[in-house]
Amino acid sequence: MRTLTRFTLLTVYLLCNLCMTAQPVCHVARYTEDSGLAQWHVTQMLQDTDGMIWFSTWNGLDRFDGCNFTNFKSDAGDKCVMPTDRIRNIMLNKSGELVCKTDEGWYLFNRRTGEFSLSEKPQVYGSAYPRGTRVKQFPVDFRDKYGVLWRIGEDGSLSYCDGSSFVTYPVDEPFRELLNIMEDRQHNLWLMLKGGVVRLSFARQKILDFHLMPAALPGCFYVDSQHRYWVGTKDDGVLRVYDKSNNLLGYMGRDGLLHNSYTLFGSPIYRITQTSEGTFWIGSKPDGLLRLREQQGRFTIDHFSKVKGFPLPCNDVYDIVEDSHHRLWIATMGGGLCCMLNPRDESPTKIVRFIERKDYPSMREHRVRFIYITSDQKLLAATTEGLLVGDVSGADLSRMTFRLHRKEAERGNSLSSNATMDVLEMPGGRFFVSTESGGVNEILTKDLLAETLEFRHYDRHCGLPSDITLALSRLSRDEILIVGSNVLMTLNITDGTTGSYDTRFFNRPCRFAESCPIQLPDGRWIFGFHNGAFTMSGESFYKSTYAPSLVVTRVSVNGADRFFHLADELTLQPDERNLTISFAALDYTALEGVNYAYRLNDGKWMYLGDDHMVSFVDLSPGTYTLQVRSTNGDGEWGENITEIKITVLPYFFETILGKILLWLLALSVIGGVVYTYLYIRRINRQRHETLEAYLALIAEGAKERENDGLRKPDNDDMIELESEVPKVASISRSPEDEAFMARVMDYVERHIGDADANVVDMAAEAATSKSGLNRKMKSIVGLTPADFIREARIKRACKLLRDTTDSVADIAYHCGFTDPKYFGKCFKASVGMSPSDYRN
């Protein structure tokens, strides 16, 4: 609980009369074809051993899991001999299995596969189970789980006993033509009508209404040092004062008196605070500051605003807090933060306006909502642009510095939203900040004056039903009470569990004011709505501990329904990698309040809200453990964890043996590629060496045939030739290849200067066909016959260019080229340079 000096801003509740309606609460839900029921003509209903509700209809069998209706019928080709879907009765047999009665006989229903099979007349299930009972006479009387006696009349009216007589309970439509009734295991009453089904769920009224007349928006609640509590409203500017026994002391007038009749204070009230000397300060929008000093039951009221020349930076005052130096820190919506240095003076005029200082953090609009000062005088201010932090322990404010902490796009542990609303300190020096749309942030950094603060976020991802957190209060040592837009929430800061209190809990639509709830002197809590207020005891926050049964309702594999009920194991074949599992928590008392969460392999819990389905795409082979949990209808998380073991079988190549074989195959392929590459390189090298050897021998042979006009080579020339050209005899060849190449070389040597030499003649000389010559030459030297002749001529030309002074043209003609230009082109392609460059 907050210290009494900070109890909430913003809440206007005309607490004239506190009245609690003694009327019990009954929630009515109707199910027809429009709701998903397969057919309006229902013949029987029961609740099975898992807690599921079943209805037999003239259009098959319906299952209701609290979320959806699922219809089961026989289909052509499904090997079921049930000829019609008109089911007249259902029951559980001695094994707890569901058995259906049609005009043709009894059929056993497989809840796992959704299939029907022919059955004998069943023996009744041994234990009692909820099942529809025929209504034989009216009225029908029954007691709810709270002991209230209810009655359904023959005309379909609903009433309850208030102790002495029956009082009509308002329902939208009477329960006419009532045929069967059934009480389920949670003591909800199911009515089988001629045109559908009705569910009645019962609850207690948990709140006391504060009837504000006229209805108004609460702006602030405050408990003073004398245990009186003050209620200020925004809409009409009324200030009410109550004693600790909840008696209205009066309406505060501008004359400083408490009036017995409805009296306007004249200013919308956003904050009330009492200083250490007993003076009351009121923050108003747009009337600035008001000071109330009490003497002998009468208040002297002083008004300070810009209109009256007071140096406030803005007249919209949202918060007022006193520090240890008895200064007043003032939060304004438009003028930023300011400080009144002499609030105890008769005419306080010393105001420090921080927006005028150059070292004050830059903001667009300077809107401050709330101020909190710690015991060691650290100031935390909630603004629309972040959390403002400063040290107010010093007497000299000129040396004071501020840091503004904002949401950062690149830092996940920064503030979750710049629009901060409230600050709360919990035991152990833990600080929490509420935000307009980012949930609650806990400050993890111990040094509040650090340049960077780290935050832990509590939001929808961790189980809160809403990210809108308008105000915070301490509910207990470990629990925070959070005001949302349309829901109250609790957060246990020890284990992180959450709770929610919504429309169903309050039995009315909810739209909360921004005012912070406080605890009144009698222990009740007071809250603000947009049109009034209500109170409730602290015990009312402790909700049902019922843990509903959590069952799997549908399993779809690769988009096709596989099962409609699952125990604890599921095996998927190698080609089944896409899985969708639906589940339901069977809390029929409050279906709308159930939330779900799941985790895989003991990972982090993933919160789904009210979504009751989870999908997995392209699952890898292996074993998974899926855990699902839920809240009950009151939003309380329990230990109803359902665990499913999912095994995804691998393809052979995904097994260890398959992977080893794949690796071996890959290594074999790589080895084969490497071997082939090296082999080809070796063959090409041998061919090249053979080619060079033959070309060298051809060049020498052609030289020896020139006996006219040329000198014989001397010993030095022969030594040089032997060192440059490898011996053909050193290359391994078959005798046939040797004889073949001898004939080829003889032809080339004799016709190296003959431009008319051709492949046909060469083939004839080599005693083979043209194609055989081509194939044999490529095999031995890697060249076609034509290319071989050309290379021999180029080799001969190289020797002549080195050893003679003949012109390039003469050498071309001498080597069998008819065109010197073509010779130059071929020479450059083979040698890499022109004949002239080669000679030089």
Short mmCIF file of N, CA, C and O in Angstrom, two decimals, residues 319-359:
data_model
loop_
_atom_site.label_atom_id
_atom_site.label_comp_id
_atom_site.label_asym_id
_atom_site.label_seq_id
_atom_site.Cartn_x
_atom_site.Cartn_y
_atom_site.Cartn_z
N ASP A 319 0.36 17.03 -10.11
CA ASP A 319 0.89 16.37 -8.91
C ASP A 319 1.65 17.38 -8.06
O ASP A 319 2.19 18.38 -8.57
N ILE A 320 1.66 17.11 -6.74
CA ILE A 320 2.35 17.96 -5.77
C ILE A 320 2.98 17.03 -4.73
O ILE A 320 2.30 16.18 -4.14
N VAL A 321 4.30 17.19 -4.48
CA VAL A 321 5.01 16.33 -3.52
C VAL A 321 5.97 17.19 -2.71
O VAL A 321 6.65 18.08 -3.24
N GLU A 322 6.04 16.93 -1.39
CA GLU A 322 6.95 17.65 -0.49
C GLU A 322 8.23 16.85 -0.32
O GLU A 322 8.20 15.63 -0.16
N ASP A 323 9.40 17.54 -0.34
CA ASP A 323 10.67 16.86 -0.11
C ASP A 323 11.14 17.08 1.33
O ASP A 323 10.44 17.70 2.15
N SER A 324 12.33 16.60 1.66
CA SER A 324 12.84 16.68 3.04
C SER A 324 13.21 18.10 3.44
O SER A 324 13.36 18.39 4.63
N HIS A 325 13.35 19.01 2.47
CA HIS A 325 13.64 20.42 2.76
C HIS A 325 12.36 21.24 2.83
O HIS A 325 12.42 22.48 2.85
N HIS A 326 11.19 20.55 2.86
CA HIS A 326 9.88 21.19 2.92
C HIS A 326 9.58 22.04 1.69
O HIS A 326 8.77 22.97 1.76
N ARG A 327 10.23 21.72 0.59
CA ARG A 327 9.90 22.37 -0.67
C ARG A 327 8.79 21.57 -1.36
O ARG A 327 8.67 20.36 -1.15
N LEU A 328 8.02 22.22 -2.20
CA LEU A 328 6.98 21.54 -2.94
C LEU A 328 7.40 21.39 -4.39
O LEU A 328 7.74 22.37 -5.06
N TRP A 329 7.38 20.15 -4.86
CA TRP A 329 7.67 19.86 -6.26
C TRP A 329 6.33 19.72 -6.99
O TRP A 329 5.45 18.98 -6.56
N ILE A 330 6.21 20.41 -8.09
CA ILE A 330 4.92 20.53 -8.78
C ILE A 330 5.08 20.02 -10.21
O ILE A 330 5.99 20.43 -10.94
N ALA A 331 4.18 19.10 -10.58
CA ALA A 331 4.16 18.57 -11.94
C ALA A 331 3.07 19.29 -12.73
O ALA A 331 1.91 19.32 -12.29
N THR A 332 3.44 19.86 -13.86
CA THR A 332 2.46 20.56 -14.68
C THR A 332 2.40 19.92 -16.07
O THR A 332 3.39 19.39 -16.56
N MET A 333 1.23 19.98 -16.67
CA MET A 333 1.03 19.41 -17.99
C MET A 333 1.17 20.53 -19.03
O MET A 333 0.20 21.06 -19.55
N GLY A 334 2.46 20.85 -19.31
CA GLY A 334 2.74 21.89 -20.29
C GLY A 334 3.87 22.81 -19.86
O GLY A 334 4.56 23.41 -20.70
N GLY A 335 4.11 22.91 -18.55
CA GLY A 335 5.20 23.76 -18.05
C GLY A 335 6.30 22.96 -17.41
O GLY A 335 7.21 23.54 -16.79
N GLY A 336 6.24 21.64 -17.52
CA GLY A 336 7.29 20.80 -16.99
C GLY A 336 7.29 20.75 -15.47
O GLY A 336 6.25 20.85 -14.82
N LEU A 337 8.47 20.59 -14.91
CA LEU A 337 8.66 20.43 -13.47
C LEU A 337 9.08 21.77 -12.86
O LEU A 337 9.90 22.50 -13.43
N CYS A 338 8.50 22.09 -11.71
CA CYS A 338 8.92 23.30 -11.00
C CYS A 338 8.93 23.02 -9.50
O CYS A 338 8.39 22.00 -9.04
N CYS A 339 9.53 23.92 -8.75
CA CYS A 339 9.68 23.71 -7.31
C CYS A 339 9.37 25.02 -6.58
O CYS A 339 9.89 26.09 -6.91
N MET A 340 8.46 24.93 -5.56
CA MET A 340 8.15 26.07 -4.70
C MET A 340 9.06 26.00 -3.49
O MET A 340 9.01 25.03 -2.72
N LEU A 341 9.91 27.04 -3.32
CA LEU A 341 10.94 26.99 -2.29
C LEU A 341 10.41 27.37 -0.90
O LEU A 341 10.96 26.93 0.10
N ASN A 342 9.36 28.20 -0.84
CA ASN A 342 8.88 28.69 0.46
C ASN A 342 7.39 28.48 0.64
O ASN A 342 6.62 29.44 0.82
N PRO A 343 6.90 27.23 0.58
CA PRO A 343 5.45 27.00 0.66
C PRO A 343 4.85 27.36 2.01
O PRO A 343 3.63 27.55 2.12
N ARG A 344 5.68 27.50 3.08
CA ARG A 344 5.15 27.80 4.41
C ARG A 344 4.95 29.30 4.63
O ARG A 344 4.35 29.71 5.64
N ASP A 345 5.48 30.11 3.72
CA ASP A 345 5.29 31.56 3.85
C ASP A 345 3.84 31.91 3.57
O ASP A 345 3.12 31.19 2.87
N GLU A 346 3.44 33.04 4.12
CA GLU A 346 2.07 33.50 3.89
C GLU A 346 1.82 33.75 2.42
O GLU A 346 0.74 33.46 1.90
N SER A 347 2.84 34.32 1.75
CA SER A 347 2.72 34.58 0.31
C SER A 347 3.91 33.95 -0.40
O SER A 347 4.91 34.62 -0.69
N PRO A 348 3.84 32.66 -0.65
CA PRO A 348 4.98 31.99 -1.31
C PRO A 348 5.09 32.43 -2.77
O PRO A 348 4.14 32.31 -3.54
N THR A 349 6.25 32.93 -3.13
CA THR A 349 6.44 33.41 -4.51
C THR A 349 7.71 32.87 -5.16
O THR A 349 7.97 33.14 -6.33
N LYS A 350 8.50 32.15 -4.38
CA LYS A 350 9.77 31.66 -4.92
C LYS A 350 9.53 30.34 -5.67
O LYS A 350 9.32 29.30 -5.05
N ILE A 351 9.54 30.41 -6.97
CA ILE A 351 9.31 29.24 -7.82
C ILE A 351 10.51 29.06 -8.75
O ILE A 351 10.94 29.99 -9.43
N VAL A 352 11.05 27.84 -8.76
CA VAL A 352 12.11 27.49 -9.71
C VAL A 352 11.45 26.77 -10.89
O VAL A 352 10.85 25.71 -10.72
N ARG A 353 11.55 27.38 -12.07
CA ARG A 353 10.97 26.78 -13.29
C ARG A 353 12.11 26.18 -14.10
O ARG A 353 12.89 26.89 -14.74
N PHE A 354 12.18 24.87 -14.07
CA PHE A 354 13.34 24.18 -14.64
C PHE A 354 13.38 24.24 -16.16
O PHE A 354 14.45 24.05 -16.75
N ILE A 355 12.25 24.47 -16.80
CA ILE A 355 12.27 24.53 -18.27
C ILE A 355 13.06 25.74 -18.76
O ILE A 355 13.42 25.81 -19.95
N GLU A 356 13.35 26.70 -17.87
CA GLU A 356 14.12 27.87 -18.26
C GLU A 356 15.62 27.65 -18.15
O GLU A 356 16.41 28.49 -18.57
N ARG A 357 16.00 26.50 -17.57
CA ARG A 357 17.43 26.19 -17.43
C ARG A 357 17.94 25.47 -18.68
O ARG A 357 17.26 24.61 -19.25
N LYS A 358 19.14 25.82 -19.10
CA LYS A 358 19.72 25.24 -20.31
C LYS A 358 20.07 23.77 -20.14
O LYS A 358 20.06 23.01 -21.11
N ASP A 359 20.39 23.35 -18.90
CA ASP A 359 20.78 21.95 -18.69
C ASP A 359 19.59 21.04 -18.43
O ASP A 359 19.76 19.85 -18.17
#
